[in-house]
Amino acid sequence: MEPAIETRELTVRYPTGGGIESISLRVERGEVMGFLGKNGAGKTTTIRVLLDLLRPDSGSARVLGSDVRAGAGALRARIGYLPGDLALPPGCTGAQALDLFARLQRKPPVDRDRVLDRLGFPRHALQRSARGYSTGMRQMIGITLALQHHPELLILDEPTSGLDPVVRDAFLALVREARDGGQTVFLSSHVLDEVERGADRVAIVHDGRLRHVGSVAELRAQAPRQATLRWRDGTTTTLDPATDGAATSPLDGLLARVHAAAAARPGELLDIAITAPGLDELFRAVIARPGEAPT
Amino acid sequence: MNAPLIALLLRRHGLACALTALVPVLLGVVAGELWPEYRDQFATIEKFGVMKLVKNFLRSDLIPSDSSTFVFQLPYVHPVSMLALIVAMALPTLGWPAGARGRNVLDLVLATPLRRGELVVTAFVFTLPFALLHALAPLAGVALGAARAGIAGELPFAAFLRVSGETFALGVFFAGLTALLSVGLRPRRLSRTPEAGQALTLLSGIVLWSLLAEVVATMWEPARWLKHCTPFGWFEPPQVLAGTTSALRDGGVLAAAGLLCLALAVRNQRARRSA
């Protein structure tokens, strides 16, 4: 079976600078891929190409086995999309917006009630004009728009922006359920925690270039470790190869530096803790590596 | 053509597009109110200098200025009627895709099976019933005004119906033109400027230039050639009423130009780098 998403050397250049450069990415069916990057890194540009909303300067993109341009309408019926800067058609109530997009998708909204219930969207508010919705309520409607017709592929751009922690948890549970049900989820975010909790693999894009693709566990395994030395006088010393710019492998040089530090204060070392960094640190470490090809 | 989008357009713009059609109806009623006084005071009115301008504009050389037909062409040719027609044609077509692009709604809509070209054609097709409404509204105004003035039997309604046909074609032209402006004239350009504003500015410029050229061409013989460089040059109610031009030919030119603009709009929307 062909992958859910496959891009080859995808390049988009904006006249004002920025864009994406030679993005080659493969998302397998039935997985949740987190697409990480800072604001302006190229996440939304990549997503817009996947939906044929933006034409690349070069490279190709295939989604669910079809070229994004050749597949066009029939292909998009199999995709659920949540844009990063969601705006609903003016003059619509929440219910009207959901009905409109169900009709545009040409598929029955089989999952609408379940998604609304899980997100805790107040049903009475569906009859209100969407213009009066809070950011979180609008985002909940946006998530429902993307999920209601049970698409094969979900492309979600910054899906949790504006959501409170409870709704965010509910959303992440929905993502996991979608994955378990065989749907593929491509989830862009700059909130690392939600990617860590929801994604099977992550792709990190920085300055328009793909810097890393792999599972969170792989990313962790590759990440430089941090050593914390605790001395008898109660002070601590942190040795962090990543911030020193010296790391090329997880323990690269670290043990030698621990030895050196211990030798400099003989008899004073009380304890050593070697820790793997959190996703925040990993992300920073990846984007700090200059011009590295994706691993 | 996309039924859900038509339903959205109807909810969003239907009332405004329909209400603008009241303008020519009201102008017809006003013409009916004015007619008896105008007829009785014609000799006095004609002494005013301003009458020459009006007579030139309404082509008194073709239709006697003391005839009811001369006065009752007002709902068709009054600038406010023209403006109402243009607004009704422009609201949906400027709203989709240009307005939706500016409001960030377009991506969401085009991420569905709706195709880029289908969106443009749908907005255009949506305007057609309103173009017809705007074409028949002046006729209704003339009928109401004539009934009010008690001269319903005097007026050449068949000729007015032909003018309505031209009005419909003018509506088709402006719907096509605004569709093209809404899509953008340079599809390969990646612009971040809100395009509804750009399109509206261009449309306003074209309309103002056309009105100016029409007035100059009507008033000044050496500039007569300008007349057929503007859409209003092909919209000639006095000539149609006088039987000196073919409404079918003029309307055909306008409708063909509108359809050509639509075809360009569809092509450009399909070719746009950024939807």
XYZ file of C-alpha atoms in Angstrom:
570
model
C 0.000 0.000 0.000
C 1.293 3.449 -0.890
C 2.051 5.797 1.977
C -0.541 8.312 3.126
C 1.778 11.196 2.293
C 4.897 11.203 0.193
C 6.740 14.326 -0.872
C 9.901 14.437 -2.935
C 12.226 17.421 -3.031
C 9.298 19.748 -2.414
C 10.368 23.366 -2.810
C 8.355 26.566 -2.489
C 10.039 29.949 -2.595
C 8.183 33.127 -1.702
C 9.189 36.375 -3.381
C 9.696 37.925 0.033
C 11.904 35.053 1.199
C 11.149 31.940 3.165
C 9.217 28.911 2.015
C 10.412 25.316 1.990
C 13.437 23.708 0.394
C 13.684 20.113 -0.821
C 11.291 18.562 1.681
C 11.142 14.798 1.216
C 8.783 13.190 3.660
C 6.920 9.919 3.947
C 3.985 9.324 6.281
C 2.770 5.752 6.480
C -0.887 4.855 6.625
C -2.293 4.496 10.086
C 0.363 6.503 11.871
C 0.325 9.843 13.631
C 3.098 12.059 12.333
C 3.917 15.177 14.297
C 5.209 17.989 12.135
C 7.239 20.238 14.357
C 8.725 23.607 13.707
C 8.847 27.145 14.925
C 6.478 29.758 13.521
C 7.458 30.454 9.918
C 9.493 27.237 9.626
C 7.463 26.006 6.640
C 4.837 23.767 8.255
C 1.793 25.520 6.813
C 3.454 25.912 3.421
C 4.035 22.154 3.284
C 0.465 21.437 4.332
C -0.955 23.824 1.732
C 1.002 22.011 -0.968
C -0.393 18.670 0.234
C -3.898 20.021 -0.301
C -3.077 21.653 -3.649
C -3.800 25.036 -2.125
C -0.282 26.089 -3.062
C 1.698 24.945 -6.068
C 5.360 24.157 -5.459
C 8.228 25.557 -7.513
C 9.590 22.044 -7.838
C 9.223 18.590 -6.401
C 6.177 16.383 -6.111
C 3.599 15.446 -3.520
C 1.423 12.349 -3.421
C -1.381 11.895 -0.931
C -3.233 8.596 -0.413
C -1.604 7.256 -3.545
C -2.601 10.116 -5.860
C -0.720 13.115 -7.114
C -2.189 16.088 -5.248
C -3.016 17.928 -8.460
C -4.284 14.976 -10.461
C -6.369 13.628 -7.585
C -8.014 16.993 -6.896
C -11.644 16.771 -5.745
C -11.972 13.032 -5.270
C -8.776 12.985 -3.258
C -9.802 15.841 -0.980
C -13.045 14.011 -0.141
C -10.811 11.518 1.688
C -9.016 14.195 3.716
C -10.032 16.168 6.786
C -8.296 19.500 7.151
C -8.006 21.996 9.953
C -6.164 25.182 8.955
C -3.884 26.954 11.379
C -5.703 30.251 11.175
C -9.216 28.898 11.173
C -12.009 31.216 10.114
C -15.558 30.045 9.533
C -17.709 31.374 6.694
C -19.327 34.611 7.856
C -22.983 34.620 8.791
C -23.057 30.939 9.785
C -24.071 29.359 13.048
C -21.900 26.487 14.236
C -24.485 23.976 13.024
C -24.732 25.658 9.627
C -20.939 25.622 9.252
C -20.829 21.904 10.098
C -23.678 21.145 7.676
C -22.083 23.239 4.938
C -18.776 21.401 5.144
C -20.445 18.007 5.399
C -22.230 18.820 2.135
C -19.041 20.184 0.576
C -17.251 16.966 1.582
C -20.057 14.949 -0.014
C -19.921 12.511 2.867
C -22.295 12.037 5.813
C -21.020 13.491 9.113
C -20.923 10.099 10.811
C -18.503 11.177 13.543
C -19.912 14.636 14.266
C -21.849 13.871 17.429
C -19.073 11.742 18.876
C -16.425 14.421 18.291
C -18.582 17.229 19.659
C -19.396 15.172 22.741
C -15.783 14.211 23.332
C -14.621 17.805 23.011
C -17.429 18.912 25.300
C -18.821 21.467 22.902
C -22.045 22.897 24.347
C -24.809 21.748 21.990
C -26.996 24.795 22.532
C -24.163 26.961 21.200
C -24.403 25.253 17.804
C -27.418 27.410 17.018
C -25.537 30.628 17.796
C -23.669 32.682 15.224
C -20.105 31.415 15.006
C -18.947 35.030 15.036
C -19.665 35.133 18.762
C -17.651 32.011 19.550
C -14.559 32.129 21.702
C -11.286 31.044 20.098
C -11.550 27.647 21.789
C -15.129 27.070 20.634
C -14.229 28.023 17.088
C -11.304 25.616 17.215
C -13.584 22.833 18.472
C -15.874 23.425 15.495
C -12.800 23.373 13.258
C -11.679 20.023 14.682
C -15.197 18.667 14.180
C -15.196 19.929 10.583
C -12.024 17.965 9.951
C -13.147 14.771 11.678
C -16.905 14.603 11.129
C -16.843 12.736 7.809
C -14.356 10.118 9.069
C -11.629 10.849 6.507
C -8.770 8.476 5.773
C -6.229 11.223 6.356
C -6.377 14.071 8.841
C -4.189 17.095 8.196
C -4.307 19.301 11.248
C -2.392 22.557 11.393
C -1.852 23.765 14.957
C -5.005 21.951 16.128
C -4.775 22.767 19.818
C -4.226 26.499 19.615
C -6.802 28.195 21.816
C -7.899 24.978 23.541
C -7.876 24.640 27.297
C -5.934 21.700 28.817
C -9.034 19.544 29.298
C -10.162 19.920 25.695
C -6.577 19.453 24.518
C -6.444 16.105 26.327
C -9.757 15.116 24.766
C -8.441 16.094 21.347
C -5.263 14.044 21.795
C -7.394 11.068 22.814
C -9.412 11.528 19.609
C -6.183 11.543 17.617
C -5.055 8.305 19.207
C -8.465 6.743 18.563
C -8.306 7.854 14.937
C -4.918 6.183 14.617
C -6.189 3.029 16.296
C -9.115 3.013 13.871
C -6.751 3.064 10.893
C -6.865 6.768 10.056
C -3.640 8.628 9.376
C -2.961 11.886 11.191
C -0.515 14.551 10.078
C -0.388 17.013 12.897
C 1.578 20.232 12.729
C 2.453 22.003 15.910
C 4.991 24.014 17.765
C 3.673 22.678 21.075
C 6.094 19.847 21.696
C 4.229 18.294 24.573
C 1.163 17.445 22.513
C 3.291 15.940 19.757
C 5.166 13.858 22.268
C 1.890 12.585 23.684
C 0.090 12.051 20.397
C 2.581 11.247 17.670
C 4.230 7.992 16.633
C 6.900 9.846 14.703
C 7.989 13.428 14.375
C 9.355 15.434 11.503
C 11.167 18.599 12.430
C 11.303 21.422 9.945
C 13.436 24.493 10.440
C 14.050 27.406 8.097
C 12.133 25.541 5.398
C 14.323 22.436 5.583
C 13.529 19.064 7.074
C 15.976 18.463 9.894
C 14.803 15.219 11.445
C 12.317 12.437 10.828
C 11.893 9.585 13.257
C 10.109 8.359 16.336
C 10.294 10.347 19.515
C 12.246 7.400 21.005
C 14.771 7.561 18.171
C 15.090 11.260 18.599
C 15.723 10.763 22.265
C 18.281 8.020 21.584
C 20.215 10.330 19.306
C 20.016 13.338 21.542
C 23.034 14.369 23.567
C 22.743 13.493 27.228
C 23.147 15.870 30.037
C 25.267 15.059 33.104
C 24.597 16.624 36.474
C 27.388 16.284 39.056
C 26.489 16.795 42.705
C 29.319 17.760 45.030
C 29.771 17.179 48.726
C 29.399 20.903 49.430
C 25.824 20.787 48.031
C 26.604 22.514 44.739
C 25.916 20.996 41.331
C 27.583 21.232 37.917
C 25.704 20.573 34.719
C 27.588 19.317 31.705
C 25.532 19.738 28.571
C 27.358 18.892 25.338
C 24.445 20.104 23.260
C 24.670 23.641 24.542
C 28.432 23.475 24.218
C 27.944 22.609 20.523
C 30.263 19.624 20.814
C 27.828 16.730 20.561
C 27.653 14.375 17.609
C 26.346 11.327 19.506
C 24.387 10.931 22.758
C 27.406 10.508 25.032
C 29.965 12.128 22.798
C 32.673 13.591 24.978
C 30.383 13.679 27.954
C 32.054 10.914 29.955
C 35.488 12.416 29.336
C 34.199 15.735 30.617
C 32.697 14.040 33.681
C 36.070 12.449 34.375
C 37.832 15.753 33.921
C 35.417 17.573 36.215
C 35.730 14.851 38.891
C 39.495 14.852 38.621
C 39.566 18.615 39.100
C 37.855 18.242 42.502
C 39.189 14.944 43.882
C 37.101 13.332 46.570
C 34.286 15.883 46.336
C 31.991 14.137 43.833
C 28.917 12.778 45.585
C 26.615 11.724 42.715
C 26.224 11.729 38.946
C 22.928 11.843 37.048
C 22.907 11.374 33.283
C 19.572 12.368 31.798
C 17.977 12.365 28.393
C 16.540 15.756 27.524
C 12.827 16.478 27.121
C 11.323 17.083 23.716
C 11.781 20.819 24.121
C 15.520 20.385 24.473
C 15.631 17.804 21.708
C 13.852 20.160 19.373
C 16.246 22.969 20.206
C 19.191 20.645 19.735
C 17.963 19.530 16.320
C 17.366 23.010 14.986
C 20.678 24.192 16.420
C 22.602 21.760 14.208
C 23.603 23.744 11.142
C 22.305 22.447 7.790
C 22.016 18.841 8.853
C 20.209 16.488 6.512
C 17.203 14.641 7.916
C 17.968 11.454 9.781
C -21.738 24.398 -9.989
C -21.820 23.617 -6.307
C -25.163 23.477 -4.473
C -23.832 23.920 -0.896
C -21.889 27.007 -1.959
C -24.978 28.394 -3.711
C -26.893 27.917 -0.446
C -24.150 29.752 1.468
C -24.105 32.586 -1.069
C -27.867 32.851 -0.886
C -27.757 33.136 2.887
C -24.885 35.588 2.792
C -25.756 37.831 -0.175
C -29.265 36.926 -1.323
C -31.129 39.632 0.553
C -28.700 42.423 -0.337
C -28.668 41.445 -4.019
C -32.457 41.341 -4.080
C -32.927 44.621 -2.213
C -30.711 46.516 -4.637
C -33.265 45.648 -7.350
C -35.730 47.929 -5.593
C -33.782 50.956 -6.815
C -34.968 50.828 -10.450
C -38.484 49.948 -9.304
C -38.563 53.061 -7.155
C -37.106 55.147 -9.978
C -39.920 53.923 -12.235
C -42.484 54.943 -9.643
C -40.779 58.332 -9.306
C -40.883 58.732 -13.104
C -44.621 58.025 -12.950
C -45.022 60.656 -10.250
C -42.989 63.211 -12.215
C -44.479 62.587 -15.631
C -47.756 64.599 -15.366
C -45.927 67.630 -13.949
C -43.111 67.266 -16.499
C -45.587 67.083 -19.379
C -47.537 70.107 -18.152
C -44.479 72.226 -17.387
C -42.325 70.998 -20.297
C -42.008 74.356 -22.012
C -40.836 76.008 -18.786
C -38.476 73.209 -17.852
C -36.818 73.268 -21.259
C -35.677 76.830 -20.686
C -33.295 75.710 -17.935
C -29.738 75.156 -19.102
C -29.445 71.838 -17.305
C -32.088 70.398 -19.598
C -29.608 70.395 -22.486
C -27.291 68.077 -20.591
C -30.121 65.694 -19.720
C -31.440 65.799 -23.277
C -28.008 64.914 -24.635
C -27.588 62.085 -22.165
C -31.043 60.631 -22.783
C -30.656 61.172 -26.531
C -33.472 63.614 -27.289
C -32.289 63.443 -30.883
C -33.712 59.903 -30.960
C -36.629 60.133 -28.557
C -38.633 63.396 -28.341
C -37.923 64.937 -24.964
C -41.599 65.700 -24.395
C -42.555 62.027 -24.783
C -43.317 59.656 -21.957
C -40.765 57.164 -23.327
C -38.055 59.786 -22.817
C -38.891 60.109 -19.107
C -39.593 56.436 -18.448
C -36.160 55.296 -19.565
C -34.948 56.793 -16.281
C -35.046 53.491 -14.256
C -32.744 51.903 -16.823
C -30.178 54.654 -17.283
C -30.041 56.394 -13.903
C -26.512 56.058 -12.418
C -27.984 54.783 -9.147
C -29.672 51.946 -11.043
C -26.364 51.149 -12.695
C -24.635 51.209 -9.343
C -27.273 48.923 -7.807
C -26.790 46.431 -10.644
C -23.012 46.501 -10.294
C -23.218 46.052 -6.514
C -25.541 43.049 -6.908
C -23.186 41.459 -9.413
C -20.023 42.272 -7.461
C -21.051 41.190 -3.949
C -20.955 37.425 -4.562
C -18.147 37.428 -7.106
C -15.853 39.677 -5.094
C -16.731 37.700 -1.970
C -15.693 34.420 -3.615
C -12.816 33.910 -4.020
C -11.188 37.283 -3.166
C -13.133 38.090 0.016
C -12.928 34.523 1.287
C -9.178 34.560 0.667
C -8.815 37.717 2.753
C -10.873 36.206 5.585
C -8.903 32.920 5.544
C -12.021 30.943 4.651
C -10.914 30.007 1.156
C -8.350 27.375 2.164
C -10.914 25.578 4.293
C -13.451 25.543 1.469
C -10.977 24.517 -1.228
C -9.664 21.690 0.952
C -12.979 19.970 0.208
C -13.787 18.336 -3.143
C -14.875 21.749 -4.458
C -12.569 22.590 -7.354
C -11.013 25.984 -7.878
C -12.782 26.616 -11.192
C -16.075 25.331 -9.828
C -15.929 27.944 -7.075
C -15.614 30.778 -9.593
C -18.352 29.418 -11.855
C -20.663 28.912 -8.868
C -20.292 32.518 -7.706
C -20.911 33.688 -11.274
C -23.972 31.485 -11.799
C -25.343 32.663 -8.455
C -25.457 36.228 -9.804
C -27.485 35.320 -12.922
C -30.956 35.222 -11.301
C -30.159 38.572 -9.715
C -29.041 39.938 -13.091
C -32.433 38.853 -14.403
C -34.138 40.449 -11.408
C -32.250 43.695 -12.047
C -33.215 43.504 -15.715
C -36.910 43.081 -14.967
C -37.033 45.490 -12.014
C -36.906 48.651 -14.202
C -39.645 47.160 -16.353
C -41.730 46.659 -13.242
C -40.911 50.232 -12.226
C -41.983 51.538 -15.638
C -45.223 49.537 -15.445
C -45.978 50.771 -11.921
C -45.084 54.375 -12.774
C -47.078 54.318 -16.006
C -50.091 52.875 -14.204
C -49.750 55.574 -11.576
C -49.591 58.269 -14.278
C -52.438 56.642 -16.202
C -50.419 56.165 -19.399
C -49.863 52.408 -19.344
C -51.207 52.060 -22.865
C -48.888 54.706 -24.303
C -45.538 53.154 -23.564
C -43.714 50.732 -25.915
C -43.339 47.865 -23.453
C -41.887 45.531 -26.077
C -39.026 47.995 -26.595
C -38.571 48.346 -22.827
C -38.389 44.556 -22.608
C -35.538 44.632 -25.129
C -33.771 47.180 -22.926
C -34.259 44.754 -20.047
C -32.473 42.164 -22.149
C -29.549 44.560 -22.535
C -29.609 45.206 -18.790
C -29.351 41.473 -18.162
C -26.383 41.299 -20.527
C -24.766 44.254 -18.718
C -25.220 42.315 -15.471
C -23.578 39.259 -17.036
C -20.684 41.440 -18.142
C -20.105 42.895 -14.677
C -20.444 39.489 -13.010
C -17.766 38.132 -15.348
C -15.539 41.166 -14.913
C -15.704 41.083 -11.106
C -15.090 37.325 -11.155
C -11.911 37.972 -13.109
C -10.821 40.795 -10.797
C -11.641 38.634 -7.781
C -9.399 35.834 -9.011
C -6.597 38.196 -9.953
C -5.029 39.110 -13.232
C -1.601 37.648 -12.469
C -2.177 34.061 -11.359
C 1.492 33.134 -10.949
C 2.132 35.931 -8.493
C 2.338 35.009 -4.821
C 0.851 38.053 -3.176
C -0.120 38.414 0.429
C -2.106 41.617 -0.125
C -5.821 41.293 0.670
C -7.197 40.805 -2.793
C -10.830 41.810 -2.243
C -9.601 45.358 -1.676
C -7.479 45.244 -4.802
C -10.349 43.882 -6.869
C -12.793 46.463 -5.539
C -10.365 49.282 -6.288
C -9.874 48.011 -9.833
C -13.610 47.599 -10.351
C -14.286 51.120 -9.074
C -11.604 52.477 -11.402
C -13.057 50.651 -14.399
C -16.599 51.806 -13.606
C -15.563 55.437 -13.079
C -13.474 55.451 -16.241
C -16.333 53.874 -18.180
C -18.840 56.428 -16.903
C -16.496 59.289 -17.677
C -15.739 57.957 -21.160
C -19.451 57.418 -21.781
C -20.313 60.978 -20.744
C -17.475 62.473 -22.807
C -18.371 60.326 -25.826
C -22.029 61.306 -25.563
C -21.405 65.002 -25.093
C -18.447 65.569 -27.401
C -18.596 64.462 -31.002
C -14.804 64.053 -31.584
C -14.671 61.554 -28.686
C -17.557 59.447 -29.989
C -15.134 56.583 -30.704
C -14.624 56.190 -26.948
C -18.181 54.990 -26.587
C -17.588 51.434 -27.635
C -14.480 51.121 -25.489
C -16.618 50.876 -22.363
C -19.379 48.482 -21.288
C -21.802 51.395 -21.067
C -21.136 52.125 -24.739
C -22.839 48.818 -25.536
C -25.721 49.543 -23.210
C -27.928 51.959 -25.140
C -31.496 52.170 -23.883
C -32.390 55.300 -25.925
C -31.183 53.710 -29.151
C -33.025 50.457 -28.390
C -36.203 52.374 -27.557
C -35.838 54.373 -30.771
C -35.142 51.226 -32.751
C -31.818 52.530 -34.114
C -29.704 49.722 -32.684
C -30.076 46.014 -32.096
C -30.459 45.038 -28.458
C -29.538 41.527 -29.470
C -26.219 42.671 -30.953
C -25.281 44.991 -28.080
C -26.437 42.539 -25.446
C -24.609 39.766 -27.251
C -21.365 41.752 -27.149
C -21.783 42.442 -23.436
C -22.699 38.856 -22.573
C -19.852 37.481 -24.684
C -17.388 39.844 -22.978
C -18.736 38.737 -19.592
C -18.383 35.070 -20.484
C -14.878 35.706 -21.801
C -13.972 37.333 -18.469
C -15.457 34.297 -16.690
C -13.409 31.914 -18.811
C -10.268 33.916 -17.998
C -11.236 33.930 -14.322
C -11.614 30.141 -14.282
C -8.320 29.713 -16.101
C -6.518 32.085 -13.747
C -8.002 30.512 -10.633
C -6.882 27.079 -11.797
C -3.429 28.429 -12.613
C -2.957 30.422 -9.409
C 0.026 29.324 -7.386
C -1.778 30.075 -4.144
C -5.505 29.361 -4.115
